[in-house]
Coordinates of C-alpha atoms in Angstrom, one line a residue:
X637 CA 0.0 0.0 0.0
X638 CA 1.4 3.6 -0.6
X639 CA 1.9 5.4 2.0
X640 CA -0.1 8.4 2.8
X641 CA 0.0 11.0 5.9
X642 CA 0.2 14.8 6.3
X643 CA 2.7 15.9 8.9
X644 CA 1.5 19.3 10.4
X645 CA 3.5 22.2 12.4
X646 CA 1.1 25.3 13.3
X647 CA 0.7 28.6 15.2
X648 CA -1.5 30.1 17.2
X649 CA -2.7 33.4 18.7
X650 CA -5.6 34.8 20.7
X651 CA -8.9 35.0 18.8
X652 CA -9.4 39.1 19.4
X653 CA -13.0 39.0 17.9
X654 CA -14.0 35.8 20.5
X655 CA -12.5 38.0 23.5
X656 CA -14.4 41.0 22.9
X657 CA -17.4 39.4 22.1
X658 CA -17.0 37.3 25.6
X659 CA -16.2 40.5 27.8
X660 CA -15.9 44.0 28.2
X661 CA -12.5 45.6 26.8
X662 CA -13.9 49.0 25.8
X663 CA -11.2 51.2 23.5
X664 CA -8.3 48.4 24.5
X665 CA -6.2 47.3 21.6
X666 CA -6.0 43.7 20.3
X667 CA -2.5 43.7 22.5
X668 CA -4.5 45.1 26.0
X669 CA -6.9 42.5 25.1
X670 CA -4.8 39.9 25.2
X671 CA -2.8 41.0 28.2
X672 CA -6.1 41.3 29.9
X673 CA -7.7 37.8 28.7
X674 CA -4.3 36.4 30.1
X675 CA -4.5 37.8 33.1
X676 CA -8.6 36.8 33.9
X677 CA -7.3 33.7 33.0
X678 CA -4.2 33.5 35.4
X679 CA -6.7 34.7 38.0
X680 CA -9.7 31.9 37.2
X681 CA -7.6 28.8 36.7
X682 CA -4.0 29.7 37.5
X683 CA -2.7 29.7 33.6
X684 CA -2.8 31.7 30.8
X685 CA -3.3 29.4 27.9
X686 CA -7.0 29.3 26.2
X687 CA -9.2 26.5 25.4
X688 CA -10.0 26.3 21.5
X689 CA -12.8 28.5 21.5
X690 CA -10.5 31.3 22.1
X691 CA -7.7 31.0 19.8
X692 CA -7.2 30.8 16.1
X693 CA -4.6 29.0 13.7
X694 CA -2.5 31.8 12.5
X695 CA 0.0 29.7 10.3
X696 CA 0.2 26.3 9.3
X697 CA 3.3 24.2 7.2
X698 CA 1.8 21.1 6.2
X699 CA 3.9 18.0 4.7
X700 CA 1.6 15.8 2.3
X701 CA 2.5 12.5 1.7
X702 CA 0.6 10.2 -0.8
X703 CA 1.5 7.5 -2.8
X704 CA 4.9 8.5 -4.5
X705 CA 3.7 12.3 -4.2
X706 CA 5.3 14.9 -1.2
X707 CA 4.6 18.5 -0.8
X708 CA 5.4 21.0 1.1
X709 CA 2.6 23.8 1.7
X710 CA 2.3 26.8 3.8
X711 CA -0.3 29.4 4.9
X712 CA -0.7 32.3 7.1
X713 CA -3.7 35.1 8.2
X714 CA -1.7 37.4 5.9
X715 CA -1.9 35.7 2.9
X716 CA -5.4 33.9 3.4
X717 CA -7.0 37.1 4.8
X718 CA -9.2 35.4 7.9
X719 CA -8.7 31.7 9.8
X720 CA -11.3 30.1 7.5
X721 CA -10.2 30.9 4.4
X722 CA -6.4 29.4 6.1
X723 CA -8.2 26.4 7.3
X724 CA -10.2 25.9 3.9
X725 CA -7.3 26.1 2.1
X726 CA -5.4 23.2 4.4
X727 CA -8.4 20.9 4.0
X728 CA -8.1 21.4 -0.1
X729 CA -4.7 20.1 0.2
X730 CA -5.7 17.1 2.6
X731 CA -5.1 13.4 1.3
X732 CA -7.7 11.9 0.2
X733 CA -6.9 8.2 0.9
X734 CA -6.7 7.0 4.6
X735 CA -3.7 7.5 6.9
X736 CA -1.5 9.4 9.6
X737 CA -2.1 13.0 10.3
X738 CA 1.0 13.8 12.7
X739 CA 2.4 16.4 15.0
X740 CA 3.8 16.7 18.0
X741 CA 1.3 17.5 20.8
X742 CA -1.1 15.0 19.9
X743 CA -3.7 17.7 19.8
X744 CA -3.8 19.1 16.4
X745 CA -7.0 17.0 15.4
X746 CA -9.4 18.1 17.9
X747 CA -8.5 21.8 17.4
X748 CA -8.9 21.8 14.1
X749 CA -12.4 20.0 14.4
X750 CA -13.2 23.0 16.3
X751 CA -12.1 25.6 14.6
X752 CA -14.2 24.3 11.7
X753 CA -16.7 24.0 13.4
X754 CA -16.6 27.7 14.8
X755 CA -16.3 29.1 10.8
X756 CA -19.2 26.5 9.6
X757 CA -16.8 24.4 7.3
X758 CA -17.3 20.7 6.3
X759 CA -14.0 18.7 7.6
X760 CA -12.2 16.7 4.7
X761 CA -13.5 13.1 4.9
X762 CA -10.3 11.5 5.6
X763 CA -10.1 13.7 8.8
X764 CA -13.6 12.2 9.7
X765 CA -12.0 10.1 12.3
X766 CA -11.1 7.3 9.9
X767 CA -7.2 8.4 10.2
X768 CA -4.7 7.8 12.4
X769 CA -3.5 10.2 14.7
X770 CA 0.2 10.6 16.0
X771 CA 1.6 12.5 18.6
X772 CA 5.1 12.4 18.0
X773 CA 6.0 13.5 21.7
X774 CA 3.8 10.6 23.1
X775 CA 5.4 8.5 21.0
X776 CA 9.3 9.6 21.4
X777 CA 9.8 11.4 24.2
X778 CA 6.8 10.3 26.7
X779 CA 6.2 11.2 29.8
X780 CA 4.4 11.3 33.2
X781 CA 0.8 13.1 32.8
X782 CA 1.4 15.8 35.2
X783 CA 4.8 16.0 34.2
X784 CA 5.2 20.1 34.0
X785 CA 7.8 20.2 31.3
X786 CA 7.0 22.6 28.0
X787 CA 6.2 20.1 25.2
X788 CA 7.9 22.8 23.0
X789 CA 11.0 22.3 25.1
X790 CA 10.6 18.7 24.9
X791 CA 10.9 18.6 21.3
X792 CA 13.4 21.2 20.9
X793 CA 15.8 19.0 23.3
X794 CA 14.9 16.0 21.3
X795 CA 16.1 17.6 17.8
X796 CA 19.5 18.7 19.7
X797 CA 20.0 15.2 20.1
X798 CA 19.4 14.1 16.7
X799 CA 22.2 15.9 15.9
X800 CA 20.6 19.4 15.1
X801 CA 22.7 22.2 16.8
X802 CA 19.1 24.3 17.3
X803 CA 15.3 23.4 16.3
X804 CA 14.3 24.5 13.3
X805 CA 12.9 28.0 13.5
X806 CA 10.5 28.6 10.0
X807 CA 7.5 26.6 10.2
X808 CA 8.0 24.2 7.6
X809 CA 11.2 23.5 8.6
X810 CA 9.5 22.3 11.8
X811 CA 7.1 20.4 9.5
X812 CA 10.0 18.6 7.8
X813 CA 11.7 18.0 11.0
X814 CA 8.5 16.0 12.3
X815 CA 8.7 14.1 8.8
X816 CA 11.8 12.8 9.2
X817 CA 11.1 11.5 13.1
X818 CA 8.0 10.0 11.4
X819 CA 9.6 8.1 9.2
X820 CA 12.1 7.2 11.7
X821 CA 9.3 6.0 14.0
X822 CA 8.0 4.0 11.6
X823 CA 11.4 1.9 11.1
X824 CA 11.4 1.4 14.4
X825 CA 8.0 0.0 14.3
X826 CA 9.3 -2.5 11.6
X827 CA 6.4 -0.4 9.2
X828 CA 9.3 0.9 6.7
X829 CA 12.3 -1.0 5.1
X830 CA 15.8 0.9 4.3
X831 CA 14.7 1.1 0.7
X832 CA 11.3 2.7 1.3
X833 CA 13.1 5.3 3.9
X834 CA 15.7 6.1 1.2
X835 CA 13.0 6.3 -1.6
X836 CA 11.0 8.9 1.0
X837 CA 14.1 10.4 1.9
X838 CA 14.7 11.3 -1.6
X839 CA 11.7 12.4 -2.3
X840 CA 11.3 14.9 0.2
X841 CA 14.9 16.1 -1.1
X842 CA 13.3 16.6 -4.1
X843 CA 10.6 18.5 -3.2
X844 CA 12.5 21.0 -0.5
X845 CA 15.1 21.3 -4.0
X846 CA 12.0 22.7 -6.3
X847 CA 10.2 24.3 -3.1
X848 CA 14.0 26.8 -3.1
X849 CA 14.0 26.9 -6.9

């Protein structure tokens, strides 16, 4: 069977427009509200992160794999002008045969369920629950549930010891980082031979080559 996954590195930020229309910010700036949602939220539950509702994807890099075909893709608020048109444009680009989606958190699936969900958009049918879902941290570098390290740490420790002097910086360099541990956890797992890394490997080489052209 060909293989077929899309690897996934994203960003986030505060979702202004949900803030304001939660509470009262009066003549605050999209800065002041975010200070101040931070700090109701240090207040309430002791930490400033926000459940989905409240944030927004404001880039994604996206590896897709399928069958002998990789691609590199990239979008942001700036060049998409609003989070749906972003997330619309991710789910045109989504395989359409059954397999992985991957990151690192583990999390990536249910957030963008919901931020679908917020912008009335139909999810792509192979993100209908009928793929698999890999969190690379759970899966190389686990740990104890209430363990307080940073996931971002985490995976920025686990690159340095792959023999990367830094983690990579630019999103789809993250994106292609997290390709290479997949296929790399999928030797391990005895699911991919030495020739079908080195036929992978090359492709990706291929693509990132035309991707600089």
């Amino acid at each position: 069977m060909r293989p077929t996954a899309i690897v996934l590195a994203t960003s986030t930020e505060l979702d202004v427009d949900a803030a304001r229309a939660l509470n009262e910010y009066g003549d605050l700036d999209d800065q002041g509200v975010a200070r101040g949602l931070e700090q109701v939220h240090m207040q309430r539950w002791g930490r400033a992160d926000c459940p989905a509702h409240l944030i927004r994807l404001s880039r994604v890099a996206a590896l897709v794999e399928q069958g002998t075909e990789l691609r590199l893709r990239h979008w942001d608020l700036a060049g998409c002008g609003d989070e749906a048109s972003l997330l619309q444009a991710l789910f045109d680009a989504w395989p359409t045969q059954d397999g992985a989606v991957v990151d690192w958190h583990g999390d990536i699936v249910g957030l963008l369920m919901a931020r679908a969900c917020r912008h009335g958009l139909v999810i792509p049918a192979m993100l209908q629950q009928r793929q698999t879902h890999v969190g690379l941290g759970g899966c190389l570098a686990p740990a104890a549930l209430d363990h307080p390290a940073d996931p971002d740490e985490v995976e920025s420790e686990y690159y340095r010891l792959s023999g990367h002097e830094s983690a990579p910086r630019l999103l789809t360099e993250r994106a292609v980082a997290r390709y290479r541990l997949w296929l790399a956890w999928q030797a391990s797992q005895g699911s991919l031979s030495a020739a079908e890394i080195d036929a992978r490997q090359d492709a990706l080489a291929r693509e990132l080559q035309a991707v600089e052209a």
